[in-house]
Tab-separated table of C-alpha atoms and ligand atoms in Angstrom:
chain	number	residue	atom	x	y	z
A	86	UNK	CA	-96.211	64.058	68.487
A	87	UNK	CA	-93.932	61.280	67.292
A	88	UNK	CA	-96.183	60.574	64.310
A	89	UNK	CA	-96.404	60.598	60.528
A	90	UNK	CA	-99.388	60.699	58.188
A	91	UNK	CA	-99.609	58.555	55.054
A	92	UNK	CA	-102.270	58.531	52.365
A	93	UNK	CA	-102.203	56.480	49.177
A	94	UNK	CA	-105.397	57.879	47.649
A	95	UNK	CA	-106.563	60.962	49.532
A	96	UNK	CA	-103.692	63.426	49.657
A	97	UNK	CA	-105.860	66.615	49.733
A	98	UNK	CA	-107.625	65.625	52.964
A	99	UNK	CA	-104.467	64.116	54.501
A	100	UNK	CA	-102.572	67.346	53.783
A	101	UNK	CA	-105.248	69.426	55.558
A	102	UNK	CA	-105.129	67.173	58.631
A	103	UNK	CA	-101.297	67.086	58.621
A	104	UNK	CA	-101.210	70.874	58.604
A	105	UNK	CA	-103.788	71.228	61.400
A	106	UNK	CA	-102.127	68.558	63.585
A	107	UNK	CA	-98.631	69.788	62.756
A	108	UNK	CA	-97.607	66.241	61.858
A	109	UNK	CA	-95.522	65.649	58.702
A	110	UNK	CA	-96.672	63.558	55.757
A	111	UNK	CA	-94.613	60.411	55.219
A	112	UNK	CA	-92.673	59.909	51.997
A	113	UNK	CA	-93.235	56.842	49.884
A	114	UNK	CA	-93.261	55.488	46.368
A	115	UNK	CA	-96.498	53.819	45.297
A	116	UNK	CA	-97.015	52.569	41.781
A	117	UNK	CA	-98.197	49.587	39.795
A	118	UNK	CA	-96.030	47.175	37.869
A	119	UNK	CA	-97.120	46.681	34.232
A	120	UNK	CA	-99.156	43.643	35.308
A	121	UNK	CA	-100.983	45.798	37.911
A	122	UNK	CA	-99.267	44.337	40.952
A	123	UNK	CA	-98.501	46.932	43.641
A	124	UNK	CA	-95.046	48.411	44.300
A	125	UNK	CA	-94.591	50.216	47.634
A	126	UNK	CA	-91.479	51.748	49.202
A	127	UNK	CA	-91.444	53.769	52.425
A	128	UNK	CA	-88.850	56.535	52.346
A	129	UNK	CA	-89.447	58.117	55.780
A	130	UNK	CA	-88.124	56.795	59.071
A	131	UNK	CA	-91.151	55.205	60.763
A	132	UNK	CA	-89.312	53.461	63.613
A	133	UNK	CA	-91.260	53.803	66.907
A	134	UNK	CA	-93.687	56.295	65.378
A	135	UNK	CA	-97.458	56.304	65.470
A	136	UNK	CA	-98.583	56.190	61.864
A	137	UNK	CA	-101.887	57.692	60.772
A	138	UNK	CA	-103.189	56.434	57.438
A	139	UNK	CA	-105.975	58.537	55.912
A	140	UNK	CA	-107.793	56.872	53.037
A	141	UNK	CA	-111.482	56.515	52.336
A	142	UNK	CA	-112.685	53.089	51.329
A	143	UNK	CA	-114.892	53.922	48.394
A	144	UNK	CA	-114.007	51.585	45.521
A	145	UNK	CA	-112.739	49.247	48.241
A	146	UNK	CA	-111.806	46.163	46.259
A	147	UNK	CA	-109.348	48.237	44.258
A	148	UNK	CA	-107.846	50.035	47.270
A	149	UNK	CA	-107.686	47.448	49.997
A	150	UNK	CA	-104.724	45.290	48.959
A	151	UNK	CA	-102.241	48.202	48.667
A	152	UNK	CA	-103.473	49.491	52.063
A	153	UNK	CA	-102.967	46.098	53.711
A	154	UNK	CA	-99.492	45.874	52.150
A	155	UNK	CA	-98.780	49.380	53.484
A	156	UNK	CA	-99.795	48.268	56.965
A	157	UNK	CA	-97.548	45.163	56.785
A	158	UNK	CA	-94.599	47.175	55.519
A	159	UNK	CA	-94.927	49.938	58.132
A	160	UNK	CA	-95.033	47.358	60.929
A	161	UNK	CA	-92.000	45.535	59.500
A	162	UNK	CA	-90.118	48.843	59.432
A	163	UNK	CA	-90.780	49.348	63.156
A	164	UNK	CA	-93.881	51.579	63.322
A	165	UNK	CA	-95.241	51.631	66.867
A	166	UNK	CA	-98.916	51.637	65.986
A	167	UNK	CA	-101.174	52.245	63.011
A	168	UNK	CA	-104.324	54.339	63.231
A	169	UNK	CA	-106.455	53.996	60.127
A	170	UNK	CA	-108.719	56.947	59.335
A	171	UNK	CA	-111.267	55.832	56.735
A	172	UNK	CA	-113.571	58.874	56.403
A	173	UNK	CA	-115.868	56.616	54.353
A	174	UNK	CA	-116.002	53.053	55.630
A	175	UNK	CA	-117.259	50.452	53.168
A	176	UNK	CA	-118.908	47.035	53.491
A	177	UNK	CA	-121.506	47.902	56.091
A	178	UNK	CA	-124.713	47.176	54.169
A	179	UNK	CA	-124.553	43.376	54.249
A	180	UNK	CA	-125.079	43.291	58.000
A	181	UNK	CA	-127.149	40.121	58.039
A	182	UNK	CA	-127.796	37.085	55.890
A	183	UNK	CA	-130.773	38.412	53.939
A	184	UNK	CA	-131.120	35.188	51.905
A	185	UNK	CA	-129.677	31.773	52.594
A	186	UNK	CA	-126.320	31.284	50.927
A	187	UNK	CA	-125.357	34.984	51.144
A	188	UNK	CA	-122.295	36.185	53.037
A	189	UNK	CA	-122.187	38.787	55.818
A	190	UNK	CA	-119.507	40.902	54.187
A	191	UNK	CA	-119.557	43.591	56.898
A	192	UNK	CA	-118.277	41.005	59.365
A	193	UNK	CA	-115.637	39.537	57.048
A	194	UNK	CA	-114.343	42.994	56.204
A	195	UNK	CA	-114.232	44.078	59.857
A	196	UNK	CA	-112.226	40.957	60.736
A	197	UNK	CA	-109.810	41.692	57.902
A	198	UNK	CA	-109.165	45.350	58.863
A	199	UNK	CA	-108.934	44.508	62.566
A	200	UNK	CA	-105.999	42.223	61.776
A	201	UNK	CA	-103.948	44.971	60.118
A	202	UNK	CA	-104.573	48.186	62.084
A	203	UNK	CA	-104.502	49.149	65.774
A	204	UNK	CA	-107.337	51.664	65.656
A	205	UNK	CA	-110.025	52.881	63.261
A	206	UNK	CA	-111.660	56.291	62.933
A	207	UNK	CA	-114.505	56.890	60.510
A	208	UNK	CA	-117.253	59.405	59.748
A	209	UNK	CA	-120.984	58.644	59.716
A	210	UNK	CA	-120.703	54.921	58.968
A	211	UNK	CA	-123.827	53.283	57.572
A	212	UNK	CA	-124.835	51.497	60.774
A	213	UNK	CA	-128.233	49.959	60.451
A	214	UNK	CA	-128.580	46.689	62.340
A	215	UNK	CA	-125.290	47.178	64.236
A	216	UNK	CA	-125.458	49.777	66.996
A	217	UNK	CA	-121.738	50.434	66.980
A	218	UNK	CA	-118.634	49.300	65.143
A	219	UNK	CA	-117.273	47.373	68.114
A	220	UNK	CA	-119.907	44.737	67.470
A	221	UNK	CA	-117.811	43.658	64.469
A	222	UNK	CA	-114.389	45.365	64.844
A	223	UNK	CA	-112.026	43.973	67.482
A	224	UNK	CA	-109.775	47.098	67.506
A	225	UNK	CA	-110.639	50.429	69.179
A	226	UNK	CA	-112.902	52.497	66.912
A	227	UNK	CA	-114.278	56.010	66.919
A	228	UNK	CA	-117.220	57.323	64.945
A	229	UNK	CA	-117.192	61.015	64.052
A	230	UNK	CA	-120.452	62.734	63.096
A	231	UNK	CA	-120.471	65.317	60.338
A	232	UNK	CA	-123.612	67.026	61.699
A	233	UNK	CA	-121.742	70.015	63.203
A	234	UNK	CA	-120.108	71.010	59.894
A	235	UNK	CA	-123.239	70.203	57.853
A	236	UNK	CA	-125.446	72.306	60.141
A	237	UNK	CA	-122.913	75.178	59.955
A	238	UNK	CA	-123.131	75.077	56.148
A	239	UNK	CA	-126.940	75.151	56.220
A	240	UNK	CA	-127.078	78.029	58.717
A	241	UNK	CA	-124.594	80.053	56.638
A	242	UNK	CA	-126.170	79.417	53.227
A	243	UNK	CA	-129.929	78.715	53.343
A	244	UNK	CA	-132.854	80.859	54.423
A	245	UNK	CA	-136.140	79.207	55.448
A	246	UNK	CA	-135.003	75.568	55.020
A	247	UNK	CA	-136.865	72.336	55.663
A	248	UNK	CA	-134.807	69.167	56.045
A	249	UNK	CA	-135.986	66.119	54.125
A	250	UNK	CA	-134.790	62.638	55.112
A	251	UNK	CA	-135.476	60.088	52.359
A	252	UNK	CA	-136.022	57.055	54.587
A	253	UNK	CA	-136.333	55.791	58.140
A	254	UNK	CA	-132.557	55.153	58.299
A	255	UNK	CA	-131.921	58.848	57.731
A	256	UNK	CA	-134.219	59.765	60.610
A	257	UNK	CA	-131.410	59.598	63.210
A	258	UNK	CA	-129.198	62.246	61.565
A	259	UNK	CA	-132.003	64.386	60.087
A	260	UNK	CA	-133.717	64.703	63.481
A	261	UNK	CA	-130.412	65.551	65.153
A	262	UNK	CA	-129.684	68.268	62.568
A	263	UNK	CA	-133.198	69.646	62.790
A	264	UNK	CA	-132.870	70.045	66.575
A	265	UNK	CA	-129.338	71.423	66.312
A	266	UNK	CA	-130.338	74.151	63.810
A	267	UNK	CA	-133.914	74.630	65.086
A	268	UNK	CA	-135.637	74.059	61.738
A	269	UNK	CA	-138.440	71.664	60.654
A	270	UNK	CA	-137.848	68.263	59.122
A	271	UNK	CA	-139.854	65.587	57.380
A	272	UNK	CA	-138.977	61.907	56.940
A	273	UNK	CA	-140.139	60.103	53.823
A	274	UNK	CA	-141.044	56.469	53.340
A	275	UNK	CA	-138.695	54.604	51.015
A	276	UNK	CA	-138.972	51.151	49.512
A	277	UNK	CA	-135.960	49.772	47.676
A	278	UNK	CA	-137.082	47.407	44.939
A	279	UNK	CA	-133.566	46.681	43.608
A	280	UNK	CA	-130.019	48.103	43.530
A	281	UNK	CA	-131.164	50.925	41.266
A	282	UNK	CA	-134.924	51.058	41.853
A	283	UNK	CA	-136.425	52.933	44.776
A	284	UNK	CA	-139.894	54.267	45.534
A	285	UNK	CA	-140.366	57.229	47.828
A	286	UNK	CA	-143.552	58.573	49.423
A	287	UNK	CA	-143.741	62.127	50.775
A	288	UNK	CA	-146.048	62.816	53.734
A	289	UNK	CA	-148.158	65.971	53.830
A	290	UNK	CA	-145.832	68.989	53.702
A	291	UNK	CA	-148.401	71.558	52.543
A	292	UNK	CA	-147.446	73.850	55.483
A	293	UNK	CA	-143.904	74.157	54.131
A	294	UNK	CA	-144.754	74.892	50.477
A	295	UNK	CA	-142.426	77.919	50.329
A	296	UNK	CA	-139.579	76.488	52.385
A	297	UNK	CA	-136.313	75.466	50.720
A	298	UNK	CA	-136.076	71.644	50.815
A	299	UNK	CA	-132.695	70.255	51.804
A	300	UNK	CA	-132.402	66.530	51.124
A	301	UNK	CA	-130.010	64.936	53.591
A	302	UNK	CA	-128.513	61.457	53.219
A	303	UNK	CA	-125.388	59.699	54.451
A	304	UNK	CA	-124.450	58.143	51.107
A	305	UNK	CA	-125.280	59.155	47.540
A	306	UNK	CA	-124.535	55.997	45.564
A	307	UNK	CA	-126.692	55.395	42.463
A	308	UNK	CA	-128.459	58.680	43.262
A	309	UNK	CA	-131.853	56.963	42.893
A	310	UNK	CA	-132.938	57.858	46.428
A	311	UNK	CA	-132.271	61.545	45.780
A	312	UNK	CA	-133.700	61.439	42.221
A	313	UNK	CA	-136.991	59.861	43.330
A	314	UNK	CA	-137.321	62.332	46.201
A	315	UNK	CA	-136.642	65.260	43.846
A	316	UNK	CA	-139.408	63.983	41.517
A	317	UNK	CA	-141.919	63.789	44.368
A	318	UNK	CA	-141.041	67.280	45.624
A	319	UNK	CA	-141.403	68.672	42.112
A	320	UNK	CA	-144.866	67.103	41.820
A	321	UNK	CA	-145.766	68.904	45.059
A	322	UNK	CA	-144.563	72.196	43.510
A	323	UNK	CA	-141.832	72.625	46.121
A	324	UNK	CA	-138.807	74.789	45.131
A	325	UNK	CA	-135.802	72.882	43.636
A	326	UNK	CA	-134.002	71.217	46.537
A	327	UNK	CA	-130.422	71.362	47.758
A	328	UNK	CA	-129.050	67.798	48.041
A	329	UNK	CA	-126.519	67.188	50.791
A	330	UNK	CA	-124.752	63.829	51.085
A	331	UNK	CA	-121.976	63.019	53.507
A	332	UNK	CA	-120.269	60.472	51.254
A	333	UNK	CA	-119.979	61.245	47.514
A	334	UNK	CA	-119.943	57.728	46.085
A	335	UNK	CA	-121.822	58.709	42.887
A	336	UNK	CA	-121.767	55.303	41.190
A	337	UNK	CA	-121.629	55.396	37.369
A	338	UNK	CA	-123.339	58.565	36.073
A	339	UNK	CA	-125.275	59.339	39.287
A	340	UNK	CA	-123.732	62.812	39.637
A	341	UNK	CA	-124.575	63.764	36.026
A	342	UNK	CA	-128.150	62.492	36.471
A	343	UNK	CA	-128.551	64.571	39.620
A	344	UNK	CA	-127.105	67.657	37.926
A	345	UNK	CA	-129.718	67.263	35.179
A	346	UNK	CA	-132.577	66.800	37.663
A	347	UNK	CA	-134.514	69.604	39.266
A	348	UNK	CA	-131.798	70.384	41.864
A	349	UNK	CA	-130.577	73.717	43.106
A	350	UNK	CA	-127.202	72.463	44.403
A	351	UNK	CA	-125.510	69.133	45.137
A	352	UNK	CA	-123.176	69.340	48.082
A	353	UNK	CA	-121.042	66.734	49.823
A	354	UNK	CA	-118.452	66.484	52.571
A	355	UNK	CA	-114.837	65.825	51.562
A	356	UNK	CA	-114.887	62.319	53.069
A	357	UNK	CA	-114.506	61.160	49.438
A	358	UNK	CA	-112.719	63.512	47.054
A	359	UNK	CA	-115.256	64.843	44.491
A	360	UNK	CA	-116.047	68.155	42.728
A	361	UNK	CA	-119.182	68.507	44.901
A	362	UNK	CA	-117.105	68.678	48.137
A	363	UNK	CA	-118.053	71.949	49.826
A	364	UNK	CA	-118.100	70.850	53.458
A	365	UNK	CA	-114.718	70.238	55.066
A	366	UNK	CA	-114.489	67.461	57.657
A	367	UNK	CA	-110.732	67.822	58.292
A	368	UNK	CA	-111.182	69.785	61.567
A	369	UNK	CA	-113.330	66.916	62.901
A	370	UNK	CA	-110.645	64.339	62.053
A	371	UNK	CA	-107.941	66.521	63.582
A	372	UNK	CA	-109.944	66.909	66.803
A	373	UNK	CA	-110.517	63.169	67.015
A	374	UNK	CA	-106.817	62.369	66.447
A	375	UNK	CA	-105.795	64.857	69.161
A	376	UNK	CA	-108.010	62.841	71.527
A	377	UNK	CA	-106.255	59.595	70.524
A	378	UNK	CA	-102.850	61.143	71.210
A	379	UNK	CA	-103.920	62.469	74.605
A	380	UNK	CA	-104.836	58.874	75.324
B	181	R5P	C1	-129.609	53.795	52.508
B	181	R5P	O1	-130.163	53.272	53.383
B	181	R5P	C2	-128.711	54.986	52.602
B	181	R5P	O2	-128.948	55.757	53.740
B	181	R5P	C3	-128.854	55.823	51.347
B	181	R5P	O3	-130.174	56.300	51.253
B	181	R5P	C4	-128.530	54.999	50.144
B	181	R5P	O4	-127.271	54.426	50.301
B	181	R5P	C5	-128.535	55.840	48.891
B	181	R5P	O5	-128.286	54.985	47.823
B	181	R5P	P1	-128.665	55.353	46.341
B	181	R5P	O6	-127.979	56.671	46.036
B	181	R5P	O7	-128.121	54.217	45.542
B	181	R5P	O8	-130.145	55.462	46.247
């Protein structure tokens, strides 16, 4: 493979993928000037090479400008094409104009990225009103699902589980996991009253009183969805749940709040580097990239 892998912010995951693909990591210097402007220097030969950039887009406003500069620089230095692997892809929630005067940031962001990269790979993007990324991205995209590695973890670690999806959006992946593993699931009813206020209703789960609840969500951001669900399960005298999130955003002190709540374990995939990462998605990224190289 005439390729190199670069990562400005996610070296641990990029190193795993580089090793599995047998593709070297590119050398570069990346730092900030005293006034916080970005300095970038590529030290590897990138001429005619396919460049894979692996960087999740949590904290996107901070990360995006250096990544766009990296793209510009690699192209100027003769890179053949740039595949951007963003295990967590941001700016997908504003997928319609909810109130007049608001912007559709998912669309603006997709237009921006499409202008700088030749392909995009991501994991479990938060697609709600869009059915697939090509509705907003004009470059080839691939969506990887983490369900195979999440189900493996559940099978290996939990006896007598019941999957709990906190809202109707989670139904798609919770149902798929439930079928894949052959275990029961229940979907709750969630109403979001504000950025940090959610209400959750649990349907009748009396038949599963002794099962181990596993809360499954794509993103843990403020943690309020998980915290409210944990409260409701506690009121129903269910055992302390295991919380599994694909993307460990953990805004502010969400992780600490969840640790203090009635949880057994909090587990995430390494799409975003975090101490809770126990499920490795690197083999999924490697498999997907092999497909891109086969063409
Ligand atoms: C929402 O629809 C998502 O699937 C998650 O439930 C949500 O992003 C979790 O956010 P928070 O942790 O802020 O409740």
